[in-house]
PDB file of C-alpha atoms in Angstrom:
ATOM      1  CA  MET A1030      86.411 107.220  72.151  1.00  0.00           C
ATOM      2  CA  GLY A1031      89.649 106.459  73.928  1.00  0.00           C
ATOM      3  CA  ARG A1032      91.315 107.232  77.198  1.00  0.00           C
ATOM      4  CA  PHE A1033      94.246 109.596  77.406  1.00  0.00           C
ATOM      5  CA  ILE A1034      97.242 110.551  79.500  1.00  0.00           C
ATOM      6  CA  THR A1035      97.928 114.267  79.853  1.00  0.00           C
ATOM      7  CA  GLY A1036     100.641 116.218  81.628  1.00  0.00           C
ATOM      8  CA  ASP A1037     104.368 115.977  81.038  1.00  0.00           C
ATOM      9  CA  ILE A1038     103.529 113.354  78.413  1.00  0.00           C
ATOM     10  CA  ASP A1039     100.553 113.017  76.100  1.00  0.00           C
ATOM     11  CA  TYR A1040      99.506 109.511  75.180  1.00  0.00           C
ATOM     12  CA  LYS A1041      96.422 107.662  74.012  1.00  0.00           C
ATOM     13  CA  PHE A1042      95.861 104.266  75.579  1.00  0.00           C
ATOM     14  CA  MET A1043      95.554 101.406  73.120  1.00  0.00           C
ATOM     15  CA  VAL A1044      91.811 100.736  73.035  1.00  0.00           C
ATOM     16  CA  ALA A1045      90.661  97.395  74.491  1.00  0.00           C
ATOM     17  CA  VAL A1046      94.272  96.476  75.276  1.00  0.00           C
ATOM     18  CA  GLN A1047      95.735  98.791  77.871  1.00  0.00           C
ATOM     19  CA  SER A1048      94.630  99.429  81.439  1.00  0.00           C
ATOM     20  CA  SER A1049      94.476 102.939  82.860  1.00  0.00           C
ATOM     21  CA  ARG A1050      96.989 101.624  85.405  1.00  0.00           C
ATOM     22  CA  ALA A1051      99.528 100.574  82.756  1.00  0.00           C
ATOM     23  CA  ALA A1052     102.124 103.020  84.119  1.00  0.00           C
ATOM     24  CA  ASP A1053     102.138 101.166  87.473  1.00  0.00           C
ATOM     25  CA  ARG A1054     104.247  98.579  85.696  1.00  0.00           C
ATOM     26  CA  PHE A1055     107.112 101.068  85.601  1.00  0.00           C
ATOM     27  CA  GLY A1056     107.510 101.316  89.358  1.00  0.00           C
ATOM     28  CA  TYR A1057     105.306 104.172  90.501  1.00  0.00           C
ATOM     29  CA  LEU A1058     101.898 103.201  91.820  1.00  0.00           C
ATOM     30  CA  GLY A1059      99.522 105.928  90.746  1.00  0.00           C
ATOM     31  CA  GLU A1060      97.087 107.617  93.111  1.00  0.00           C
ATOM     32  CA  THR A1061      93.442 107.326  92.077  1.00  0.00           C
ATOM     33  CA  ILE A1062      91.508 110.585  92.128  1.00  0.00           C
ATOM     34  CA  PHE A1063      87.781 110.349  92.776  1.00  0.00           C
ATOM     35  CA  TYR A1064      84.785 112.522  91.958  1.00  0.00           C
ATOM     36  CA  GLU A1065      81.746 112.671  94.225  1.00  0.00           C
ATOM     37  CA  ASP A1066      78.395 113.384  92.591  1.00  0.00           C
ATOM     38  CA  GLU A1067      76.796 116.161  94.631  1.00  0.00           C
ATOM     39  CA  GLU A1068      73.244 114.855  94.185  1.00  0.00           C
ATOM     40  CA  THR A1069      73.660 111.113  94.605  1.00  0.00           C
ATOM     41  CA  LYS A1070      76.827 111.200  96.730  1.00  0.00           C
ATOM     42  CA  GLU A1071      78.158 108.376  94.571  1.00  0.00           C
ATOM     43  CA  VAL A1072      81.931 108.338  94.241  1.00  0.00           C
ATOM     44  CA  PHE A1073      83.609 107.551  90.913  1.00  0.00           C
ATOM     45  CA  PRO A1074      87.276 107.185  89.986  1.00  0.00           C
ATOM     46  CA  ILE A1075      88.080 109.735  87.262  1.00  0.00           C
ATOM     47  CA  GLU A1076      91.844 109.680  86.840  1.00  0.00           C
ATOM     48  CA  ILE A1077      95.096 108.354  88.204  1.00  0.00           C
ATOM     49  CA  HIS A1078      97.922 110.704  89.149  1.00  0.00           C
ATOM     50  CA  TYR A1079     101.537 109.699  88.477  1.00  0.00           C
ATOM     51  CA  ASN A1080     104.620 111.597  89.554  1.00  0.00           C
ATOM     52  CA  PHE A1081     107.798 109.767  88.547  1.00  0.00           C
ATOM     53  CA  ASP A1082     111.088 111.375  89.527  1.00  0.00           C
ATOM     54  CA  LYS A1083     114.596 110.682  88.220  1.00  0.00           C
ATOM     55  CA  ASN A1084     115.045 107.909  90.815  1.00  0.00           C
ATOM     56  CA  TYR A1085     112.579 105.794  88.796  1.00  0.00           C
ATOM     57  CA  LEU A1086     114.613 105.940  85.575  1.00  0.00           C
ATOM     58  CA  LYS A1087     116.540 102.717  86.257  1.00  0.00           C
ATOM     59  CA  TYR A1088     113.327 100.851  87.100  1.00  0.00           C
ATOM     60  CA  VAL A1089     111.651 102.146  83.919  1.00  0.00           C
ATOM     61  CA  GLU A1090     114.678 101.111  81.829  1.00  0.00           C
ATOM     62  CA  ASP A1091     114.771  97.650  83.417  1.00  0.00           C
ATOM     63  CA  GLU A1092     111.066  97.088  82.750  1.00  0.00           C
ATOM     64  CA  LEU A1093     111.464  98.289  79.149  1.00  0.00           C
ATOM     65  CA  GLU A1094     114.243  95.725  78.733  1.00  0.00           C
ATOM     66  CA  ASN A1095     111.970  92.996  80.148  1.00  0.00           C
ATOM     67  CA  ILE A1096     109.225  93.974  77.707  1.00  0.00           C
ATOM     68  CA  LYS A1097     111.682  94.056  74.804  1.00  0.00           C
ATOM     69  CA  ASN A1098     112.802  90.534  75.714  1.00  0.00           C
ATOM     70  CA  ASN A1099     109.170  89.374  75.948  1.00  0.00           C
ATOM     71  CA  LEU A1100     108.423  90.809  72.522  1.00  0.00           C
ATOM     72  CA  SER A1101     111.659  89.508  71.006  1.00  0.00           C
ATOM     73  CA  HIS A1102     111.644  89.699  67.190  1.00  0.00           C
ATOM     74  CA  ASN A1103     107.946  90.606  67.252  1.00  0.00           C
ATOM     75  CA  LEU A1104     108.740  94.206  68.271  1.00  0.00           C
ATOM     76  CA  GLU A1105     110.046  95.058  64.816  1.00  0.00           C
ATOM     77  CA  LYS A1106     107.231  93.125  63.138  1.00  0.00           C
ATOM     78  CA  ILE A1107     104.560  95.011  65.083  1.00  0.00           C
ATOM     79  CA  ASP A1108     106.299  98.335  64.377  1.00  0.00           C
ATOM     80  CA  ASN A1109     106.253  97.470  60.669  1.00  0.00           C
ATOM     81  CA  PHE A1110     102.598  96.454  60.816  1.00  0.00           C
ATOM     82  CA  PHE A1111     101.500  99.741  62.406  1.00  0.00           C
ATOM     83  CA  SER A1112     103.751 101.896  60.209  1.00  0.00           C
ATOM     84  CA  SER A1113     101.798 100.775  57.148  1.00  0.00           C
ATOM     85  CA  ARG A1114      98.231 101.284  58.465  1.00  0.00           C
ATOM     86  CA  LYS A1115      96.133 103.393  60.796  1.00  0.00           C
ATOM     87  CA  VAL A1116      93.198 100.988  61.080  1.00  0.00           C
ATOM     88  CA  TYR A1117      93.451  97.254  61.616  1.00  0.00           C
ATOM     89  CA  THR A1118      91.572  94.258  62.900  1.00  0.00           C
ATOM     90  CA  ASP A1119      92.816  91.780  65.477  1.00  0.00           C
ATOM     91  CA  GLU A1120      92.583  89.081  62.822  1.00  0.00           C
ATOM     92  CA  GLU A1121      94.824  91.037  60.426  1.00  0.00           C
ATOM     93  CA  LEU A1122      97.474  91.499  63.092  1.00  0.00           C
ATOM     94  CA  ALA A1123      97.295  87.832  64.153  1.00  0.00           C
ATOM     95  CA  GLN A1124      97.682  86.738  60.544  1.00  0.00           C
ATOM     96  CA  PHE A1125     100.558  89.178  59.986  1.00  0.00           C
ATOM     97  CA  LEU A1126     102.377  87.846  63.066  1.00  0.00           C
ATOM     98  CA  ASN A1127     101.392  84.241  62.352  1.00  0.00           C
ATOM     99  CA  LYS A1128     100.057  83.939  65.910  1.00  0.00           C
ATOM    100  CA  THR A1129      96.822  82.896  67.584  1.00  0.00           C
ATOM    101  CA  GLN A1130      94.391  85.588  68.752  1.00  0.00           C
ATOM    102  CA  GLN A1131      95.493  85.065  72.373  1.00  0.00           C
ATOM    103  CA  GLU A1132      99.202  85.218  71.523  1.00  0.00           C
ATOM    104  CA  THR A1133      98.566  88.355  69.486  1.00  0.00           C
ATOM    105  CA  PHE A1134      96.699  90.043  72.342  1.00  0.00           C
ATOM    106  CA  GLU A1135      99.544  89.258  74.757  1.00  0.00           C
ATOM    107  CA  LEU A1136     102.088  90.726  72.324  1.00  0.00           C
ATOM    108  CA  LEU A1137      99.917  93.781  71.731  1.00  0.00           C
ATOM    109  CA  TYR A1138      99.588  94.320  75.489  1.00  0.00           C
ATOM    110  CA  GLU A1139     103.373  94.263  75.819  1.00  0.00           C
ATOM    111  CA  TYR A1140     103.805  96.496  72.771  1.00  0.00           C
ATOM    112  CA  ALA A1141     101.378  99.121  74.110  1.00  0.00           C
ATOM    113  CA  ASP A1142     103.158  99.191  77.477  1.00  0.00           C
ATOM    114  CA  PHE A1143     106.506  99.432  75.667  1.00  0.00           C
ATOM    115  CA  LYS A1144     105.295 102.560  73.868  1.00  0.00           C
ATOM    116  CA  LEU A1145     104.078 104.114  77.138  1.00  0.00           C
ATOM    117  CA  GLY A1146     107.265 103.164  78.991  1.00  0.00           C
ATOM    118  CA  ASN A1147     109.383 104.814  76.321  1.00  0.00           C
ATOM    119  CA  LYS A1148     107.376 108.024  76.694  1.00  0.00           C
ATOM    120  CA  ILE A1149     107.985 107.947  80.454  1.00  0.00           C
ATOM    121  CA  ARG A1150     111.712 107.207  79.974  1.00  0.00           C
ATOM    122  CA  GLU A1151     112.160 110.018  77.455  1.00  0.00           C
ATOM    123  CA  CYS A1152     110.362 112.449  79.772  1.00  0.00           C
ATOM    124  CA  LEU A1153     112.538 111.438  82.745  1.00  0.00           C
ATOM    125  CA  GLU A1154     115.708 111.826  80.680  1.00  0.00           C
ATOM    126  CA  GLU A1155     114.624 115.221  79.390  1.00  0.00           C
ATOM    127  CA  LYS A1156     113.019 116.756  82.488  1.00  0.00           C
ATOM    128  CA  GLY A1157     114.224 114.671  85.433  1.00  0.00           C
ATOM    129  CA  LYS A1158     110.570 114.026  86.327  1.00  0.00           C
ATOM    130  CA  CYS A1159     107.409 112.837  84.649  1.00  0.00           C
ATOM    131  CA  GLU A1160     104.063 113.872  86.090  1.00  0.00           C
ATOM    132  CA  PHE A1161     100.787 113.028  84.368  1.00  0.00           C
ATOM    133  CA  TYR A1162      97.166 112.035  84.787  1.00  0.00           C
ATOM    134  CA  ALA A1163      95.653 108.908  83.259  1.00  0.00           C
ATOM    135  CA  GLU A1164      91.941 108.834  82.526  1.00  0.00           C
ATOM    136  CA  VAL A1165      90.056 105.928  84.035  1.00  0.00           C
TER     137      VAL A1165
END
């Protein structure tokens, strides 16, 4: 079971790679929404609210450029890897990229955020805003 983003964009977080706060990286610090259990009075975070407006577009684009530079030639390699399979292991990806497990995880983290950032950018370009909720 994975965590999702719903609202102006729909997105599934990359399991075991991406934080629910991944969108913070693109300039808007999300507001955590809590649920209080009526019986126990315990409070739990349930989702994070984001509400980017068009003023964030430049920041999103700049961060996407930073990520693209971090990924370098690996961006196309990872795209190719995922275009040919739906299921994979970390070892398969590391071997495909000719990287260590740690290097592969770092690239995958960047790649996942790149995908999310592009969704946010496209939404801002299309609608002038991008409001969504990220499951915790």
